[in-house]
């Protein structure tokens, strides 16, 4: 009962609802029955590598692409499936910013307002306010060519939010910036989103960006959703081999589930060693073949009496500056350990490696 | 060889600076060379031409004594009228070309089509350039004439009882001939400028709420303005100087400046030729000077022309 109320509230608050989108380019299926939704004020990230369909998804929402078929497409409660891009209550921050080169900074920002026939003085005032929000007031009269990459990024952002859209779509907006600037912009973007209370749909291929900014992450591959959930869930409980790999798990082993309880499972690895791990979302039954994912920095040398460990022999050590990568051979396969400066694994010989059960994830979809 | 020496120089700090100053002086030299060439090839003939317009002719020989007689004769003999007729015709043709050519250029540059299809359209547009103007133009006589194709069809279908006379040897046929001949001149520069516009700019405009019309006037037109200006200059220049079309399709009834120049030239009256030519050039300069503020007034481009 309480759950129903909860769900009703969510449906009312949904700013973006996309149901069952299919999109094909010729013979290539870019989106295969994808459904996503975002609540008011939510920062939703669609994560995936190139060709995953994430950009197509964004273009379907903005109206720049007409999908082959769509069950439902609503923005702020309004059915927009048949509406052209210009009539939809959402704007896009493009990957290459797409600023108009023949207009000054302020003219770019005021564009959406002037298009809506707002009178010039009001439009200029609103545009200045938007520019102040991204700390670019001082460069209002500059030409676009006189701005740095980071500044162009901010202008694009100001131009997109000045019309107060229900949903802001961001297509890898930080992709062209250098590392340092990208980190600063991540913080700024998140602050901006919070202060505007606007729904952001953010496209990226960087798991780091997805984790630091999002309320919820959708991981896509080959035009389908692999996993969606809070950033921590994706980071700690990947549901498939692809998800584990994409979220940076260096070690992925295969084994068989022997027993399970509510949250964890006991598995047998090749070579007969039995270890414990946490169950990711999915269907599990004892006897199933499963995958086990462990991050390199969560594995360390272990004593013979440590329960969650396997015998190992060192194959190689690679010094990488901040840390050293150690590769060991075990009966279950090669494992990579990451040892930070000062830890024992750096120089000592290793006979056994082990990990905490809480640091190992058991997933059921081993072939995808 | 040069690259090697440059690399060797770049090694030491001060010889690197020398390299820079050498490159600078090299561009200076280029500028001087181009300027001198331009003065000799373009300016000097114009000055001589202009000077000739202050001489007169007597018994088929030029009298080298400065006088305003030729210019006075030009305005009193009604050739002044010819100049304005030429100007009116050139402006009309250019305007119609723009109205017909720009939409086509836009479609050619931005419509979804295979690149092979686009190449075919471009070839169709440029191939007529390889044909001689006279042979292209004279065909229209057979089509527009009183016993021509169109009149024959009109008579046979009973739409008209008598052949339509204004189809040939009229201002209509001269306009028509020029519009056909100068279509690529307007379309090609506009096409090039439009195809340089990044598609995401058009998407951004759409995404921000602009109607197709607003995107056209606020983004596409201003950004393609350099191409449009080039198209206008080329078209208008060619129309002002055209003599094949008015000669062949005007049939002596539509006298334009170029025809006057030609007849003066055949009569060996070089000062008149010079004065007429100088007058056309002056007209062109005035038009160009008018065009820039006009474009600004129309709201195109506040910044496009600034780089």
XYZ file of C-alpha atoms in Angstrom:
675
model
C 0.000 0.000 0.000
C 2.679 2.431 1.028
C 4.650 1.378 -1.990
C 1.733 2.301 -4.265
C 1.593 5.797 -2.819
C 5.309 6.062 -3.314
C 4.993 5.040 -6.925
C 2.150 7.449 -7.614
C 4.196 10.277 -6.245
C 7.050 9.295 -8.518
C 4.843 9.163 -11.582
C 3.503 12.614 -10.854
C 6.989 13.966 -10.390
C 8.431 12.404 -13.527
C 9.893 15.138 -15.728
C 10.971 12.760 -18.420
C 9.372 9.480 -19.406
C 10.574 7.497 -22.363
C 9.038 4.107 -22.971
C 10.116 1.433 -25.380
C 12.148 3.422 -27.919
C 13.373 1.571 -30.969
C 15.611 3.316 -33.447
C 17.312 1.890 -36.501
C 19.750 3.467 -38.934
C 19.261 1.262 -41.971
C 20.110 -2.211 -40.726
C 21.828 -1.020 -37.576
C 19.735 -0.975 -34.429
C 20.878 2.007 -32.394
C 18.222 1.653 -29.690
C 16.444 -1.576 -28.902
C 13.364 -1.217 -26.667
C 14.858 1.253 -24.209
C 12.823 2.904 -21.464
C 14.138 5.581 -19.150
C 12.651 8.157 -16.829
C 13.912 11.025 -14.722
C 12.331 12.820 -11.807
C 12.113 16.530 -11.148
C 15.547 17.821 -10.161
C 17.266 14.518 -10.828
C 20.766 14.271 -12.275
C 20.528 11.257 -14.548
C 23.599 10.019 -16.363
C 23.551 7.744 -19.363
C 26.892 5.988 -19.411
C 28.318 3.990 -22.288
C 31.085 3.748 -24.825
C 30.729 5.054 -28.372
C 28.139 3.088 -30.307
C 26.175 2.244 -27.178
C 23.230 4.327 -28.352
C 23.520 6.956 -25.633
C 23.793 9.905 -28.003
C 20.935 8.578 -30.128
C 18.861 8.391 -26.949
C 19.591 12.044 -26.238
C 18.708 13.062 -29.793
C 15.436 11.149 -29.586
C 14.544 13.035 -26.405
C 15.505 16.429 -27.860
C 13.633 15.713 -31.086
C 16.655 16.038 -33.357
C 16.153 12.382 -34.255
C 12.779 10.799 -34.977
C 12.782 7.272 -33.557
C 11.611 4.295 -35.593
C 9.019 3.652 -32.892
C 8.340 4.877 -29.396
C 5.750 3.784 -26.830
C 5.639 6.959 -24.828
C 7.709 10.139 -24.844
C 6.769 12.745 -22.258
C 8.579 15.834 -21.016
C 7.090 17.489 -17.951
C 3.885 15.529 -18.476
C 3.448 16.697 -22.066
C 3.380 14.156 -24.849
C 6.149 15.265 -27.224
C 6.409 12.183 -29.432
C 5.047 14.043 -32.456
C 6.509 17.462 -31.662
C 9.498 18.974 -33.496
C 12.633 19.819 -31.498
C 11.752 23.519 -31.398
C 8.484 22.849 -29.573
C 9.915 20.597 -26.856
C 10.531 21.927 -23.378
C 14.138 20.775 -23.284
C 17.452 22.114 -24.552
C 20.774 20.533 -25.364
C 24.364 21.378 -24.495
C 26.201 20.032 -27.514
C 29.480 18.192 -27.401
C 31.237 20.787 -29.579
C 29.144 23.560 -27.929
C 27.624 24.636 -31.284
C 27.869 28.331 -30.413
C 26.915 30.734 -33.196
C 30.205 32.168 -34.462
C 28.612 35.328 -35.857
C 27.150 36.379 -32.533
C 28.760 37.723 -29.380
C 28.600 35.829 -26.101
C 25.532 37.714 -24.902
C 23.783 37.343 -28.272
C 24.354 33.612 -28.123
C 22.887 33.383 -24.643
C 19.916 35.596 -25.519
C 19.177 33.621 -28.703
C 16.510 31.340 -27.225
C 14.759 34.330 -25.663
C 14.834 36.478 -28.795
C 13.451 33.539 -30.759
C 10.504 33.570 -28.358
C 10.003 37.273 -29.123
C 10.961 38.448 -25.652
C 11.674 42.171 -25.911
C 15.378 42.996 -26.272
C 15.952 44.661 -22.907
C 14.318 41.811 -20.946
C 16.196 39.257 -23.026
C 19.498 41.001 -22.366
C 18.787 41.174 -18.641
C 17.923 37.474 -18.473
C 20.954 36.586 -20.564
C 23.216 38.610 -18.285
C 21.788 36.830 -15.273
C 22.507 33.468 -16.907
C 26.032 34.584 -17.746
C 26.573 35.699 -14.152
C 25.550 32.214 -13.065
C 28.477 30.753 -15.017
C 30.826 33.622 -14.015
C 31.162 35.029 -17.508
C 29.463 38.413 -17.097
C 32.715 40.215 -17.849
C 32.987 38.629 -21.301
C 29.445 39.299 -22.485
C 30.499 41.419 -25.458
C 33.330 39.147 -26.587
C 33.219 37.140 -29.774
C 33.053 33.370 -29.511
C 36.481 32.954 -31.083
C 38.061 34.939 -28.271
C 36.986 32.422 -25.621
C 38.842 29.412 -24.267
C 37.339 25.925 -24.388
C 36.137 26.101 -20.800
C 34.534 29.498 -21.371
C 32.729 28.284 -24.499
C 31.445 25.413 -22.423
C 29.977 27.854 -19.921
C 28.384 29.984 -22.632
C 26.756 26.871 -24.101
C 25.450 26.025 -20.647
C 24.095 29.516 -20.035
C 22.452 29.552 -23.475
C 20.724 26.253 -22.772
C 19.382 27.071 -19.292
C 18.320 30.667 -19.953
C 14.952 29.567 -21.352
C 14.335 27.510 -18.203
C 13.651 24.182 -19.892
C 12.080 21.330 -17.940
C 14.925 19.029 -18.910
C 18.507 19.914 -19.826
C 20.277 17.435 -22.057
C 24.081 17.392 -21.950
C 25.999 15.490 -24.618
C 29.504 14.772 -23.258
C 29.902 18.463 -22.499
C 33.252 18.045 -20.767
C 34.751 15.752 -23.394
C 36.891 18.407 -25.071
C 38.299 19.932 -21.883
C 41.574 19.044 -20.218
C 41.717 16.934 -17.079
C 42.005 19.734 -14.517
C 39.256 21.865 -16.043
C 37.020 18.830 -16.346
C 37.214 18.178 -12.625
C 36.407 21.808 -11.791
C 33.503 21.796 -14.228
C 32.100 18.602 -12.716
C 31.733 20.337 -9.380
C 30.303 23.468 -11.001
C 27.811 21.538 -13.076
C 26.552 19.679 -10.046
C 26.217 22.928 -8.063
C 24.407 24.569 -10.949
C 22.009 21.671 -11.287
C 21.250 21.737 -7.568
C 20.673 25.483 -7.453
C 18.420 25.437 -10.534
C 16.575 22.321 -9.388
C 16.486 21.350 -13.049
C 16.392 17.803 -14.412
C 19.695 16.998 -16.101
C 20.202 14.114 -18.494
C 23.931 13.763 -18.908
C 25.695 11.636 -21.506
C 29.237 10.452 -20.888
C 31.645 7.607 -21.505
C 33.572 8.383 -18.335
C 32.602 6.334 -15.291
C 34.321 8.905 -13.109
C 32.012 11.700 -14.331
C 29.006 9.429 -13.927
C 29.922 8.553 -10.356
C 30.809 12.033 -9.132
C 27.780 13.933 -10.406
C 24.795 11.657 -10.836
C 21.851 10.778 -8.679
C 21.269 7.798 -10.907
C 23.285 6.137 -13.651
C 22.090 4.137 -16.642
C 24.731 1.978 -18.250
C 24.089 1.256 -21.924
C 25.599 -1.146 -24.423
C 24.634 -2.018 -28.010
C 21.440 0.024 -27.759
C 20.157 -1.609 -24.571
C 20.306 -0.823 -20.891
C 22.752 -3.067 -19.049
C 22.177 -1.756 -15.567
C 20.699 1.258 -13.863
C 20.821 2.458 -10.317
C 22.540 4.756 -7.894
C 26.227 5.410 -8.720
C 27.391 3.337 -5.757
C 25.304 0.349 -6.867
C 26.913 0.389 -10.296
C 30.335 0.822 -8.795
C 29.993 -1.894 -6.161
C 27.476 -4.332 -7.622
C 27.888 -4.704 -11.401
C 25.380 -7.196 -12.797
C 27.284 -8.474 -15.818
C 30.760 -9.041 -17.169
C 30.467 -5.890 -19.312
C 29.277 -3.779 -16.372
C 32.099 -5.034 -14.161
C 34.658 -4.410 -16.863
C 33.265 -0.947 -17.689
C 33.219 0.068 -14.036
C 36.905 -0.738 -13.812
C 37.045 -4.185 -12.211
C 40.452 -5.547 -13.206
C 39.807 -9.114 -12.068
C 36.926 -11.154 -13.408
C 36.889 -14.877 -12.648
C 34.344 -17.536 -13.444
C 33.098 -20.130 -10.971
C 30.090 -22.033 -9.693
C 27.653 -20.988 -6.974
C 27.506 -23.530 -4.167
C 25.317 -21.867 -1.602
C 23.729 -18.496 -1.038
C 21.899 -16.455 1.536
C 20.110 -13.127 1.243
C 23.111 -10.995 0.324
C 26.154 -13.162 -0.172
C 27.135 -16.391 -1.832
C 29.681 -19.139 -1.500
C 31.371 -20.055 -4.765
C 33.835 -22.604 -5.966
C 36.616 -21.395 -8.248
C 38.484 -23.611 -10.725
C 41.071 -25.492 -8.666
C 38.570 -26.232 -5.923
C 39.059 -23.154 -3.757
C 35.884 -21.880 -2.136
C 35.452 -18.171 -1.516
C 32.661 -15.803 -0.506
C 31.346 -12.721 -2.256
C 28.389 -10.324 -2.363
C 25.524 -11.022 -4.761
C 24.722 -8.382 -7.354
C 21.155 -8.018 -8.617
C 20.052 -11.005 -10.663
C 18.720 -14.544 -10.465
C 20.970 -16.939 -8.600
C 20.565 -20.603 -7.722
C 23.147 -22.990 -6.321
C 24.883 -24.848 -9.149
C 24.770 -21.866 -11.551
C 27.876 -20.725 -13.357
C 28.623 -17.215 -12.146
C 31.231 -14.489 -12.483
C 33.305 -13.015 -9.679
C 34.696 -9.483 -9.929
C 37.311 -7.986 -7.619
C 39.140 -4.679 -7.925
C 42.933 -4.879 -8.023
C 43.361 -2.586 -5.022
C 41.071 -4.786 -2.905
C 43.302 -7.846 -3.267
C 46.344 -8.283 -1.061
C 48.803 -10.863 0.194
C 47.157 -13.216 2.726
C 48.218 -15.669 5.435
C 47.532 -19.351 4.972
C 44.729 -19.295 7.564
C 42.804 -16.406 5.911
C 39.520 -18.007 4.766
C 38.965 -15.983 1.562
C 42.267 -16.668 -0.147
C 43.968 -18.672 -2.886
C 47.548 -19.892 -3.351
C 49.463 -17.693 -5.753
C 52.829 -17.194 -7.408
C 54.096 -13.811 -8.606
C 54.336 -13.475 -12.386
C 55.290 -9.819 -12.771
C 55.580 -6.510 -11.022
C 55.056 -3.252 -12.903
C 55.968 0.001 -11.212
C 53.460 2.690 -12.210
C 54.532 5.669 -10.143
C 51.813 6.070 -7.521
C 51.357 2.316 -7.262
C 52.766 -1.008 -8.346
C 50.742 -3.553 -10.295
C 51.505 -7.121 -9.355
C 50.232 -9.995 -11.459
C 49.980 -13.377 -9.733
C 49.021 -16.781 -11.115
C 46.438 -18.821 -9.237
C 44.561 -22.026 -9.991
C 41.537 -19.864 -10.869
C 43.514 -17.731 -13.313
C 45.754 -14.672 -13.253
C 44.917 -11.940 -10.735
C 46.060 -8.344 -10.687
C 46.915 -6.692 -7.394
C 47.459 -3.003 -6.983
C 49.775 -2.107 -4.164
C 50.211 1.482 -3.083
C 53.560 2.705 -1.883
C 54.723 1.275 1.370
C 52.582 -1.852 1.345
C 54.163 -5.287 1.671
C 53.135 -6.592 -1.741
C 55.594 -4.256 -3.400
C 58.746 -6.198 -2.629
C 57.937 -9.283 -0.570
C 57.283 -12.623 -2.096
C 53.638 -13.615 -2.224
C 52.420 -17.158 -1.555
C 48.712 -16.484 -1.109
C 46.373 -13.628 -2.059
C 43.016 -12.897 -0.491
C 40.207 -10.357 -0.227
C 37.301 -9.478 2.020
C 34.007 -11.125 1.002
C 32.456 -7.631 0.947
C 34.904 -6.588 -1.802
C 34.062 -9.421 -4.198
C 30.947 -9.213 -6.369
C 29.100 -12.223 -7.710
C 27.151 -11.591 -10.932
C 25.003 -13.946 -12.955
C 25.327 -12.580 -16.529
C 28.753 -13.981 -17.410
C 28.388 -13.924 -21.185
C 27.283 -10.308 -21.637
C 66.515 21.384 -47.645
C 64.879 24.533 -46.320
C 63.212 22.582 -43.538
C 66.539 21.204 -42.465
C 68.178 24.604 -42.196
C 65.158 25.917 -40.343
C 65.351 23.082 -37.839
C 69.046 23.662 -37.354
C 68.431 27.348 -36.730
C 65.624 26.657 -34.294
C 68.177 24.971 -32.059
C 69.804 28.169 -30.883
C 67.600 30.827 -29.286
C 68.651 33.968 -31.131
C 68.864 32.343 -34.560
C 65.272 31.226 -33.924
C 64.331 34.887 -33.521
C 66.211 35.617 -36.725
C 64.125 32.909 -38.388
C 60.954 34.656 -37.278
C 62.085 38.038 -38.559
C 63.082 36.388 -41.830
C 59.613 34.848 -42.176
C 58.115 38.259 -41.473
C 60.254 39.949 -44.097
C 59.297 37.155 -46.473
C 55.611 38.041 -46.119
C 56.575 41.682 -46.625
C 58.255 40.748 -49.877
C 55.197 38.792 -50.936
C 53.039 41.832 -50.224
C 55.263 44.122 -52.267
C 55.390 41.676 -55.175
C 51.610 41.265 -55.204
C 51.061 44.999 -54.889
C 53.400 45.786 -57.779
C 51.817 43.085 -59.937
C 48.355 44.373 -59.088
C 49.286 47.943 -59.926
C 50.707 46.906 -63.285
C 47.984 44.473 -64.243
C 44.885 46.139 -62.801
C 45.408 49.739 -61.764
C 47.641 51.019 -64.555
C 45.327 49.917 -67.412
C 42.427 51.509 -65.554
C 44.311 54.764 -65.158
C 45.232 54.731 -68.850
C 41.637 53.910 -69.698
C 40.428 56.774 -67.560
C 43.006 59.090 -69.146
C 41.850 58.097 -72.629
C 38.317 59.170 -71.776
C 39.593 62.770 -71.688
C 40.762 62.645 -75.294
C 38.689 62.899 -78.461
C 38.676 61.341 -81.915
C 38.963 63.095 -85.205
C 38.921 61.258 -88.557
C 39.374 57.896 -86.844
C 42.417 59.086 -84.987
C 42.795 59.850 -81.341
C 43.635 63.444 -80.512
C 45.841 63.517 -77.433
C 44.602 66.766 -75.987
C 42.826 66.715 -72.617
C 39.180 67.770 -72.894
C 35.832 66.910 -71.318
C 34.138 66.623 -74.722
C 33.819 62.839 -74.617
C 32.186 62.849 -71.170
C 29.856 65.691 -72.143
C 29.000 63.838 -75.355
C 28.299 60.730 -73.335
C 25.635 62.393 -71.242
C 24.096 64.488 -73.997
C 23.846 61.669 -76.543
C 21.512 59.583 -74.389
C 24.120 57.028 -73.484
C 23.513 58.188 -69.960
C 20.070 56.604 -70.298
C 21.693 53.458 -71.592
C 23.814 53.352 -68.441
C 20.768 53.477 -66.216
C 18.918 50.890 -68.279
C 21.946 48.652 -67.915
C 22.030 49.229 -64.188
C 18.299 48.558 -63.794
C 18.585 45.374 -65.821
C 21.638 44.161 -63.921
C 19.983 44.832 -60.560
C 16.768 43.060 -61.562
C 18.667 40.072 -62.883
C 20.779 39.889 -59.706
C 17.713 40.118 -57.490
C 15.904 37.375 -59.396
C 19.050 35.240 -59.390
C 19.269 35.599 -55.610
C 15.616 34.698 -55.160
C 15.996 31.630 -57.386
C 19.573 30.686 -56.565
C 19.756 30.946 -52.783
C 16.995 28.416 -52.021
C 18.555 26.035 -54.519
C 22.020 26.508 -52.976
C 20.539 25.887 -49.527
C 18.834 22.737 -50.697
C 21.930 21.503 -52.507
C 24.159 22.131 -49.481
C 21.958 20.922 -46.644
C 19.281 18.556 -47.946
C 19.834 14.906 -47.191
C 21.127 13.304 -50.353
C 23.872 10.917 -51.326
C 27.151 12.610 -52.150
C 27.060 11.076 -55.638
C 23.702 12.745 -56.268
C 25.102 16.039 -55.040
C 28.102 15.665 -57.358
C 25.749 15.155 -60.303
C 23.809 18.335 -59.470
C 27.066 20.280 -59.171
C 28.239 18.905 -62.510
C 24.924 19.887 -64.110
C 25.495 23.366 -62.744
C 29.085 23.751 -63.935
C 29.125 21.956 -67.300
C 27.453 24.872 -69.149
C 30.537 26.935 -68.237
C 32.536 24.854 -70.704
C 30.248 25.756 -73.584
C 30.577 28.945 -75.550
C 28.174 31.670 -74.432
C 27.108 32.567 -77.977
C 26.140 29.031 -78.920
C 24.271 28.589 -75.655
C 22.415 31.840 -76.178
C 21.497 31.578 -79.826
C 19.453 28.420 -79.155
C 16.910 30.553 -77.322
C 16.054 32.306 -80.564
C 14.725 29.018 -81.887
C 12.706 28.494 -78.748
C 11.411 31.984 -77.993
C 10.975 33.294 -81.576
C 7.651 33.950 -83.286
C 7.867 30.614 -85.074
C 9.725 29.126 -82.140
C 8.963 26.113 -80.006
C 6.914 27.891 -77.341
C 4.797 29.884 -79.748
C 4.176 26.788 -81.871
C 2.949 24.906 -78.815
C 0.826 27.826 -77.661
C -0.764 28.158 -81.110
C -1.387 24.445 -81.496
C -3.040 24.098 -78.121
C -5.178 27.086 -78.997
C -4.081 29.091 -75.997
C -3.216 32.081 -78.182
C -4.436 33.094 -81.630
C -1.306 35.028 -82.644
C 2.324 34.365 -81.732
C 3.414 36.046 -78.503
C 5.785 38.759 -79.647
C 7.412 39.872 -76.433
C 9.084 36.465 -75.949
C 12.028 37.416 -78.142
C 13.870 40.661 -78.938
C 12.531 42.289 -75.812
C 13.728 43.176 -72.325
C 12.045 39.969 -71.249
C 14.258 37.795 -73.431
C 17.386 39.669 -72.364
C 16.496 39.202 -68.686
C 15.693 35.590 -69.366
C 18.952 34.907 -71.206
C 21.014 36.552 -68.475
C 19.213 34.716 -65.684
C 19.846 31.378 -67.358
C 23.483 32.186 -68.096
C 24.335 33.604 -64.680
C 22.496 31.086 -62.489
C 25.640 29.090 -61.577
C 27.467 32.337 -60.813
C 25.013 33.017 -58.007
C 24.463 29.453 -56.830
C 28.059 28.217 -56.544
C 29.505 30.780 -54.101
C 26.338 30.642 -51.991
C 26.439 26.839 -52.050
C 30.061 26.787 -50.889
C 29.380 29.228 -48.063
C 26.283 27.336 -46.880
C 27.959 23.949 -46.969
C 30.673 25.339 -44.676
C 28.072 25.963 -41.960
C 28.301 23.273 -39.298
C 25.093 21.214 -39.153
C 25.136 21.252 -35.367
C 24.620 25.039 -35.483
C 21.343 24.437 -37.291
C 20.437 21.750 -34.784
C 21.323 24.050 -31.897
C 19.060 26.733 -33.337
C 16.212 24.264 -33.718
C 16.850 22.890 -30.260
C 16.657 26.390 -28.742
C 13.185 26.803 -30.199
C 13.739 28.482 -33.560
C 11.335 27.868 -36.419
C 12.941 26.936 -39.755
C 12.372 30.507 -40.885
C 14.103 31.939 -37.812
C 17.031 29.569 -38.287
C 17.288 30.728 -41.894
C 17.290 34.451 -41.159
C 19.297 34.389 -37.930
C 21.858 31.673 -38.567
C 22.079 30.460 -42.176
C 21.829 33.789 -44.002
C 24.302 35.695 -41.830
C 26.803 32.848 -41.872
C 26.583 32.433 -45.641
C 26.752 36.179 -46.270
C 30.328 36.158 -47.633
C 29.227 33.646 -50.270
C 26.077 35.614 -51.020
C 28.094 38.801 -51.452
C 30.506 37.009 -53.774
C 27.560 35.677 -55.774
C 26.003 39.136 -56.024
C 29.266 40.768 -57.088
C 29.989 38.133 -59.738
C 26.430 38.125 -61.057
C 26.024 41.872 -61.116
C 29.443 42.422 -62.642
C 28.726 39.907 -65.395
C 25.257 41.335 -66.002
C 26.613 44.889 -66.301
C 29.220 43.805 -68.791
C 27.085 41.307 -70.721
C 26.883 41.831 -74.469
C 26.171 38.396 -75.959
C 22.701 38.023 -74.431
C 21.492 41.583 -75.070
C 22.988 41.408 -78.556
C 21.468 38.092 -79.534
C 18.201 38.157 -77.617
C 17.626 41.917 -77.607
C 17.816 42.093 -81.370
C 18.916 45.713 -81.324
C 15.912 46.819 -79.293
C 17.589 46.544 -75.926
C 20.663 48.714 -76.060
C 23.000 48.247 -73.116
C 26.321 49.813 -72.195
C 28.304 46.892 -73.531
C 26.647 47.274 -76.926
C 27.492 50.962 -76.928
C 31.064 50.136 -76.069
C 31.183 47.601 -78.855
C 29.802 49.975 -81.448
C 32.171 52.740 -80.329
C 35.015 50.291 -80.518
C 34.095 49.217 -84.052
C 34.038 52.891 -84.991
C 37.559 53.174 -83.510
C 36.360 55.814 -81.075
C 38.593 54.736 -78.225
C 37.919 57.726 -75.939
C 34.191 56.858 -75.976
C 35.027 53.240 -75.184
C 37.215 54.454 -72.339
C 34.586 56.809 -70.937
C 31.847 54.162 -71.077
C 34.043 51.542 -69.432
C 35.126 53.969 -66.752
C 31.489 54.797 -66.145
C 30.611 51.091 -65.670
C 33.479 50.688 -63.248
C 32.342 53.737 -61.288
C 28.813 52.346 -61.132
C 30.142 49.035 -59.804
C 32.193 50.778 -57.130
C 29.197 52.827 -56.020
C 27.065 49.666 -55.845
C 29.671 47.836 -53.798
C 29.951 50.779 -51.440
C 26.171 50.767 -51.017
C 25.914 47.034 -50.470
C 27.756 46.709 -47.172
C 25.674 49.214 -45.151
C 22.551 47.867 -46.851
C 23.320 44.354 -45.654
C 23.989 45.657 -42.170
C 20.694 47.516 -42.247
C 18.872 44.335 -43.133
C 20.195 42.902 -39.912
C 22.451 40.344 -41.503
C 25.695 39.756 -39.761
C 26.825 42.012 -37.011
C 30.083 40.139 -36.815
C 30.470 37.890 -39.835
C 32.512 40.387 -41.730
C 34.774 40.912 -38.768
C 36.858 37.814 -38.540
